[in-house]
Structure formats: C-alpha cells, structure tokens
mmCIF file of N, CA and C in Angstrom:
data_model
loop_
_atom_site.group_PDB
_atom_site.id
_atom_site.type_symbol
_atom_site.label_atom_id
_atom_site.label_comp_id
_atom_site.label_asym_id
_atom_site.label_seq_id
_atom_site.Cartn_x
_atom_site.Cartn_y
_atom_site.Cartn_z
ATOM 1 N N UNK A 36 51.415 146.567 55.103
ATOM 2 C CA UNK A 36 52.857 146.525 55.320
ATOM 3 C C UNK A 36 53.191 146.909 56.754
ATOM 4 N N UNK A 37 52.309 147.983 57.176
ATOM 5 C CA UNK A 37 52.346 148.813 58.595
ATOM 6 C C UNK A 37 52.404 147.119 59.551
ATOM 7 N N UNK A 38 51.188 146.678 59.054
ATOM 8 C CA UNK A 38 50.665 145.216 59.855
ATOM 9 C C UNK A 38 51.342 144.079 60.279
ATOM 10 N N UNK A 39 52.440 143.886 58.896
ATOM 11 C CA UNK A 39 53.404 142.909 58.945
ATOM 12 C C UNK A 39 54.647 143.263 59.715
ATOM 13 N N UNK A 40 55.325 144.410 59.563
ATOM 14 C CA UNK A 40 56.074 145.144 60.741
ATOM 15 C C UNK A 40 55.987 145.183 61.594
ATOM 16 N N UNK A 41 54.905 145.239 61.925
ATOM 17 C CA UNK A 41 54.478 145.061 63.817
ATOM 18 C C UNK A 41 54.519 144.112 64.108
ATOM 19 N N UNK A 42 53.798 142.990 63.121
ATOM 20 C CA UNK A 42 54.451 141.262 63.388
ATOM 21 C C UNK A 42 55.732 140.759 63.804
ATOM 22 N N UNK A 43 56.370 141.624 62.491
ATOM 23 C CA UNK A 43 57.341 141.176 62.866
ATOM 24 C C UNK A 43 58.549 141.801 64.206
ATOM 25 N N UNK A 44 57.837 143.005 64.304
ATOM 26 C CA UNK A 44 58.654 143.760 66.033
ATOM 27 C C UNK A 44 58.110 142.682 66.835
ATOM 28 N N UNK A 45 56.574 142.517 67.046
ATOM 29 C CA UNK A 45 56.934 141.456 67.684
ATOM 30 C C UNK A 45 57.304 140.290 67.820
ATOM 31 N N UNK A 46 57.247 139.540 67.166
ATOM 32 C CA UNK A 46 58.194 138.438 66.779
ATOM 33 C C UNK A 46 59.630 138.340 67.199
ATOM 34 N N UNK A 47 59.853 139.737 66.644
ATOM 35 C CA UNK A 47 61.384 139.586 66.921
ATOM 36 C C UNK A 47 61.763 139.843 69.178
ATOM 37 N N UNK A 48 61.004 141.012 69.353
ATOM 38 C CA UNK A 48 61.047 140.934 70.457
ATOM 39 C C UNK A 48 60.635 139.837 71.414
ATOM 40 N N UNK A 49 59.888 138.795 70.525
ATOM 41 C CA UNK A 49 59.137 137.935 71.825
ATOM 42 C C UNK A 49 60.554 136.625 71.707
ATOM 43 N N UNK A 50 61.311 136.612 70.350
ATOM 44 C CA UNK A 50 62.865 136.012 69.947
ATOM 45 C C UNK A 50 63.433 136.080 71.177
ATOM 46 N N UNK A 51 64.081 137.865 70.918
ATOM 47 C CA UNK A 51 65.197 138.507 72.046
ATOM 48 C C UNK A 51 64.717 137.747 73.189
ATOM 49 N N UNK A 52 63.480 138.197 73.606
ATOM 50 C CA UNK A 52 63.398 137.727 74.912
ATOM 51 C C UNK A 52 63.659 136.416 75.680
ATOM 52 N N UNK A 53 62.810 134.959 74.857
ATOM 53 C CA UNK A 53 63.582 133.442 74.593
ATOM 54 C C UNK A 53 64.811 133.729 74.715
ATOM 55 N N UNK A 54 65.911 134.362 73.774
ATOM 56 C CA UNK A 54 66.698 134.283 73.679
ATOM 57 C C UNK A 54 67.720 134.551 75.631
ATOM 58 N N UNK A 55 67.061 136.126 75.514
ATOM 59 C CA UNK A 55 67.477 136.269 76.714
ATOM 60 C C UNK A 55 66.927 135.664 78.001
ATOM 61 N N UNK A 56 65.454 134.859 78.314
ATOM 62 C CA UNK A 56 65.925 133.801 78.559
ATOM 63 C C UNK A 56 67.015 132.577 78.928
ATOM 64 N N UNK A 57 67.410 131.955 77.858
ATOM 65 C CA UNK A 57 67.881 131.172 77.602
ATOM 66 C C UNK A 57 69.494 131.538 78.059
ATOM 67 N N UNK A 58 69.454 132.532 77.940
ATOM 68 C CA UNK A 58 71.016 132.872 78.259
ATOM 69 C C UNK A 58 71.109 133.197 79.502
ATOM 70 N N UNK A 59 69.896 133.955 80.471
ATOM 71 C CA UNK A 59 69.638 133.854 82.332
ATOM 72 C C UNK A 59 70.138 132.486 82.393
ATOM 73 N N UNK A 60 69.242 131.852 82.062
ATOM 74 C CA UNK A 60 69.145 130.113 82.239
ATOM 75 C C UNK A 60 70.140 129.260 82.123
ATOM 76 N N UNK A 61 71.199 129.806 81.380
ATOM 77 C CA UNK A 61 72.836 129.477 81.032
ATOM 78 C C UNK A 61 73.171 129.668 82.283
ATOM 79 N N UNK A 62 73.220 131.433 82.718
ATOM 80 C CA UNK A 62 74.384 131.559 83.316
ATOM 81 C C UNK A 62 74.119 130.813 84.762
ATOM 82 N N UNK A 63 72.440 130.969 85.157
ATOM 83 C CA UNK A 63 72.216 130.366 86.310
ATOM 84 C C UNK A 63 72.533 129.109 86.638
ATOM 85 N N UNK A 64 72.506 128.311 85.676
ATOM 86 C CA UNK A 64 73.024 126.966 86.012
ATOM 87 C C UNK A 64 74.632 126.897 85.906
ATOM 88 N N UNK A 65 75.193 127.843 85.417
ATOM 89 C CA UNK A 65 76.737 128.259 85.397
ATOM 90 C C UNK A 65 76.888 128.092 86.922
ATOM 91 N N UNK A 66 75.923 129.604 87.266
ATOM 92 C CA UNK A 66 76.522 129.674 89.015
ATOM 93 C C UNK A 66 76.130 128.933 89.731
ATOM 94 N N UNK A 67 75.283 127.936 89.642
ATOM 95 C CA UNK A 67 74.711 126.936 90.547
ATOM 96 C C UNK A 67 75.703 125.691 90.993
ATOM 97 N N UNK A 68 76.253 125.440 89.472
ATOM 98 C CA UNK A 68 77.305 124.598 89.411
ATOM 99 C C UNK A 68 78.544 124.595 90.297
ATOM 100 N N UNK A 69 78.790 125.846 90.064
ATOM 101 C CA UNK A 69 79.933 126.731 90.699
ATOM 102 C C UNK A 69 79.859 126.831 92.017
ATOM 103 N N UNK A 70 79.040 126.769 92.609
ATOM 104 C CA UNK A 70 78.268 127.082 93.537
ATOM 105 C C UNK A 70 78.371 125.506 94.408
ATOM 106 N N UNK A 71 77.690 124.565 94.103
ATOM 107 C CA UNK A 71 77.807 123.069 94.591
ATOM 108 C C UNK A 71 79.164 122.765 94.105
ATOM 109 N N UNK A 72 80.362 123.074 93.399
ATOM 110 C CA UNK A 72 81.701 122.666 93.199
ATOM 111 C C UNK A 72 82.242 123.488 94.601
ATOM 112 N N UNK A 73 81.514 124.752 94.842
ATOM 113 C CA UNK A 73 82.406 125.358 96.062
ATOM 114 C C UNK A 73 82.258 124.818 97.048
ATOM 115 N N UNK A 74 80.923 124.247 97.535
ATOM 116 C CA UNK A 74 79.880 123.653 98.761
ATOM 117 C C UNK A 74 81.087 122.096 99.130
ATOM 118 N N UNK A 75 80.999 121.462 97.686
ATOM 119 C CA UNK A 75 81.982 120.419 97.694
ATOM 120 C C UNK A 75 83.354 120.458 98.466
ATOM 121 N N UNK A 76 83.856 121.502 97.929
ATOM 122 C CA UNK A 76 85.534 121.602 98.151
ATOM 123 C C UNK A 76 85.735 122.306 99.820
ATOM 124 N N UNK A 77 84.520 123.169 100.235
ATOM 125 C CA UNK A 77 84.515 123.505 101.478
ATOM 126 C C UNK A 77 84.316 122.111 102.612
ATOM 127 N N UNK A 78 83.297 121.806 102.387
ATOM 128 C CA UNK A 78 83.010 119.832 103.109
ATOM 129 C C UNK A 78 84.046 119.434 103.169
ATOM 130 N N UNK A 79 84.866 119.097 102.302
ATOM 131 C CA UNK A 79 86.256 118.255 102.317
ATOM 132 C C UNK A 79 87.179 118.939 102.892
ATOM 133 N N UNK A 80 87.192 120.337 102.840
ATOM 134 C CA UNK A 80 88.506 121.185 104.099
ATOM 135 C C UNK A 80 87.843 120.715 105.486
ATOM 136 N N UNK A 81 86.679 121.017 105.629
ATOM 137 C CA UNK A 81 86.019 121.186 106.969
ATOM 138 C C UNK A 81 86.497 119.622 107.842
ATOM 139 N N UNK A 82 86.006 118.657 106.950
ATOM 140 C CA UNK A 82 86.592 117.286 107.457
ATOM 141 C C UNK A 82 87.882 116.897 107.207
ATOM 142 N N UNK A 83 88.330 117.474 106.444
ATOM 143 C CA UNK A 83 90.238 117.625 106.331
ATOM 144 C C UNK A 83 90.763 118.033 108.444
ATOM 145 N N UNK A 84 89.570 119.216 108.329
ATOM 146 C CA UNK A 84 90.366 119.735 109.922
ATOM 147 C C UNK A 84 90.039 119.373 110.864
ATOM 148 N N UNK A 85 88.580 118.878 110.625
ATOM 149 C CA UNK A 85 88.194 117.680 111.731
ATOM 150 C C UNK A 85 89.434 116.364 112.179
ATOM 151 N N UNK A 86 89.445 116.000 110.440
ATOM 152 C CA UNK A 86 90.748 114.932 111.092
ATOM 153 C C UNK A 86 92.026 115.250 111.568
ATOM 154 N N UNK A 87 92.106 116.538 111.205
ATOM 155 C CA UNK A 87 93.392 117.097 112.106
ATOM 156 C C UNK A 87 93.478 117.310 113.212
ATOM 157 N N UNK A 88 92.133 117.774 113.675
ATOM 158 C CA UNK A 88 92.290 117.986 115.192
ATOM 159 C C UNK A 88 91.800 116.392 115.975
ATOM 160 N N UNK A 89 91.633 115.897 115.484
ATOM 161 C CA UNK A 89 91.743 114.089 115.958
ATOM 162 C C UNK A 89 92.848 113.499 115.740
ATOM 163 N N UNK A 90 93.484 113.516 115.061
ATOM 164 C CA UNK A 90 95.012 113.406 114.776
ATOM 165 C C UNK A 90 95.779 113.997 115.923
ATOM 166 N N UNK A 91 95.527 115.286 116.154
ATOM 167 C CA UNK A 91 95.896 116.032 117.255
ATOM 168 C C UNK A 91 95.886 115.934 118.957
ATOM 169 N N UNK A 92 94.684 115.326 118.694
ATOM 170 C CA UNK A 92 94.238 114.636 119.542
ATOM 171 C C UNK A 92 95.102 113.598 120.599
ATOM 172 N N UNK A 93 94.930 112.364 119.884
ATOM 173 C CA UNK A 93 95.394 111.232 119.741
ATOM 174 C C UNK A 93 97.141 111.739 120.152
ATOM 175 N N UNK A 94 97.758 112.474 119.597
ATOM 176 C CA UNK A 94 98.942 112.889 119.890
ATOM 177 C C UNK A 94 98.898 113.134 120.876
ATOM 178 N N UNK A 95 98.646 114.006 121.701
ATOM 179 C CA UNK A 95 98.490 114.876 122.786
ATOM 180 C C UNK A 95 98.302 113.393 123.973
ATOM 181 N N UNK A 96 96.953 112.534 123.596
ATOM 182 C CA UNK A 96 97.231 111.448 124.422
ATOM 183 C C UNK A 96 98.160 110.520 124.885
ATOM 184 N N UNK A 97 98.625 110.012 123.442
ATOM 185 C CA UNK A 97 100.120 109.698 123.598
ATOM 186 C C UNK A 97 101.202 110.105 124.170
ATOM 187 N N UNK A 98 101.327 111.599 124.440
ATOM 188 C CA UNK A 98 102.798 111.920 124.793
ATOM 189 C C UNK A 98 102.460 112.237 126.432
ATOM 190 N N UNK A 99 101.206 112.133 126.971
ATOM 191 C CA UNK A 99 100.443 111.855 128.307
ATOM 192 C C UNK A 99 100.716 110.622 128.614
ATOM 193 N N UNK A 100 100.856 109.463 128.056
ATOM 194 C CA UNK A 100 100.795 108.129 128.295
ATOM 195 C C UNK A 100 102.262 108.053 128.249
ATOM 196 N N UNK A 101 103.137 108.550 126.974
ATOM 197 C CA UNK A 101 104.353 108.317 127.264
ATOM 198 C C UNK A 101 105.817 109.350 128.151
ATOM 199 N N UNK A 102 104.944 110.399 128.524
ATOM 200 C CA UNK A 102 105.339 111.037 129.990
ATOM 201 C C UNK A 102 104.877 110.544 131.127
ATOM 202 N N UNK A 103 103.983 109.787 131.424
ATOM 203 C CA UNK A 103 103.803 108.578 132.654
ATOM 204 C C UNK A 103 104.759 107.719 132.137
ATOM 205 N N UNK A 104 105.346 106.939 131.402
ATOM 206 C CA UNK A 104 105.982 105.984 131.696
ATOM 207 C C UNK A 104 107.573 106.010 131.833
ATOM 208 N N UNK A 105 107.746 107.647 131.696
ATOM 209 C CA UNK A 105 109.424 107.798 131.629
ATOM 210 C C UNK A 105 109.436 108.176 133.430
ATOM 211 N N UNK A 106 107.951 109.114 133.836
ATOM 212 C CA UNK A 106 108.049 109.673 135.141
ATOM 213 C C UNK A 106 108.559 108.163 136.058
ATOM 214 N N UNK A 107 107.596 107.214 135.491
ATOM 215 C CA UNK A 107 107.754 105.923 136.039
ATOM 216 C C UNK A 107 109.130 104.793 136.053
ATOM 217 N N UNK A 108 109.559 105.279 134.990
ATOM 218 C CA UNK A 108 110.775 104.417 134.523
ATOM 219 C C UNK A 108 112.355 105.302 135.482
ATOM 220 N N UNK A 109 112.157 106.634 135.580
ATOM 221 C CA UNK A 109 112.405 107.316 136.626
ATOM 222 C C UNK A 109 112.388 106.861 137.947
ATOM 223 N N UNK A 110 111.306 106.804 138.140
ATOM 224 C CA UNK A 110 111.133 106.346 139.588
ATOM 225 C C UNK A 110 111.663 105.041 139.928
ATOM 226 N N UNK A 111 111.605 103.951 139.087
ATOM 227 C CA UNK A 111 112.306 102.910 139.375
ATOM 228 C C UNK A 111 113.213 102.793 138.960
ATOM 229 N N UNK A 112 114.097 103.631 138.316
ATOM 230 C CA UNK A 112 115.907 103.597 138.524
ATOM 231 C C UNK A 112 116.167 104.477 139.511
ATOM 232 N N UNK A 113 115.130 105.214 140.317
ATOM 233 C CA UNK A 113 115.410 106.122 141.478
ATOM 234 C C UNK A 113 115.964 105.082 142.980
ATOM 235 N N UNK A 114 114.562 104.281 142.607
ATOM 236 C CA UNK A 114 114.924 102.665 143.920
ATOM 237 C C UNK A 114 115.680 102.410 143.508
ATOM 238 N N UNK A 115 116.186 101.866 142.099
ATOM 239 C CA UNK A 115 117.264 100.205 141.790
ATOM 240 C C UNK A 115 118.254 100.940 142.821
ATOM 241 N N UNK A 116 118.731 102.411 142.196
ATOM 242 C CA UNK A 116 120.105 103.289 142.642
ATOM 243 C C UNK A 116 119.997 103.006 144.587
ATOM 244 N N UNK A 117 119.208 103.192 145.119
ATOM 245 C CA UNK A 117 119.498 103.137 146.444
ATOM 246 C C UNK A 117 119.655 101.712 146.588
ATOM 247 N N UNK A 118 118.757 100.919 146.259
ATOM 248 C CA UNK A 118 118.903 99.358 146.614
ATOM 249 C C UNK A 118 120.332 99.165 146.223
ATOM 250 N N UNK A 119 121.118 99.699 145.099
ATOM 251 C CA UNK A 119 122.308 98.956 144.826
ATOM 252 C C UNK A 119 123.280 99.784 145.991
ATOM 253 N N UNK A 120 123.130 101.072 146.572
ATOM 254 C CA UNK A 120 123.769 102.058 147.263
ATOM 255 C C UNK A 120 123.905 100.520 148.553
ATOM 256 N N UNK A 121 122.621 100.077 149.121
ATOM 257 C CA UNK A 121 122.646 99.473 150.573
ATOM 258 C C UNK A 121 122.984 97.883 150.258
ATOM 259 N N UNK A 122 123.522 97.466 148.935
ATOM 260 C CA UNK A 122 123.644 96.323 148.926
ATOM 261 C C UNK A 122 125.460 96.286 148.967
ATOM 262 N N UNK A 123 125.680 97.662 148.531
ATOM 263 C CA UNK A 123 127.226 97.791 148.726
ATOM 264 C C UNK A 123 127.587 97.885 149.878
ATOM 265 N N UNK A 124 127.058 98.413 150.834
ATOM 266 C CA UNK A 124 127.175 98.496 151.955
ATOM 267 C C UNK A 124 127.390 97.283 153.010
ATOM 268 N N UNK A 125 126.582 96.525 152.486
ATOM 269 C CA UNK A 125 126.891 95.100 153.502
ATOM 270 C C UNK A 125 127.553 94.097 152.685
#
C-alpha cells in the first residue's frame, strides 16, 4: 500500500508539473503575442512620423518656393509703378 502511494505521489507530482508546464507555456505565448502586437503598433507610429516629417517637409519647401514668387511678383509691380510714374510724365 506504502508502494502504491508513492506511485501515486509521484504520478501526481510528475501531473502538477505537465500541468505547470503547460500553463508557463500558456502564458509565454500570451506574452509573446503581446509582445509582436506591441512591436506591430510601434512600426506603424514610427512610420506614421516619418511621414509627418516628410509631409513637413514638402511644406516648408513650398512656402520657400511660394515666398520667391510673391518677393518676385513684388518686384515687378515695384518696376510696372515707376514705368507708369515716367510714362505720365511725357
């Protein structure tokens, strides 16, 4: 009886252990998951701000390109104004 008891302690302990096992093995693939869902959602901010600062970019060029053309559009209503000043004149 002593014999079968011990069988069965171990038995049961070599159970628990599978068991607990099996339940490491749960949670690890829990956090792994969790883990590549975070990896995921970080990638997509990171290139979210990449395209922002290219977006940003691109702006910044534009309002360079379209402050040359007012400096410019300036400058030639600066002439028309005198040309029309010396055409009154004669």
């Amino acid at each position: 009886a002593a014999r079968a008891r011990g069988k069965m302690a171990a038995g049961g302990a070599a159970d628990a252990q599978a068991r607990f096992g099996h339940s490491v093995k749960g949670l690890l693939t829990e956090k792994v998951t969790s883990c590549g869902t975070d990896v995921i959602a970080l990638t997509k901010q990171v290139l979210k701000g990449s395209r922002s600062a290219e977006l940003l970019g691109q702006a910044a060029r534009n309002m360079v390109l379209q402050e040359d053309a007012i400096l410019h559009s300036e400058d030639s209503l600066r002439k028309m104004a005198i040309i029309t000043t010396h055409l009154q004149y004669q």
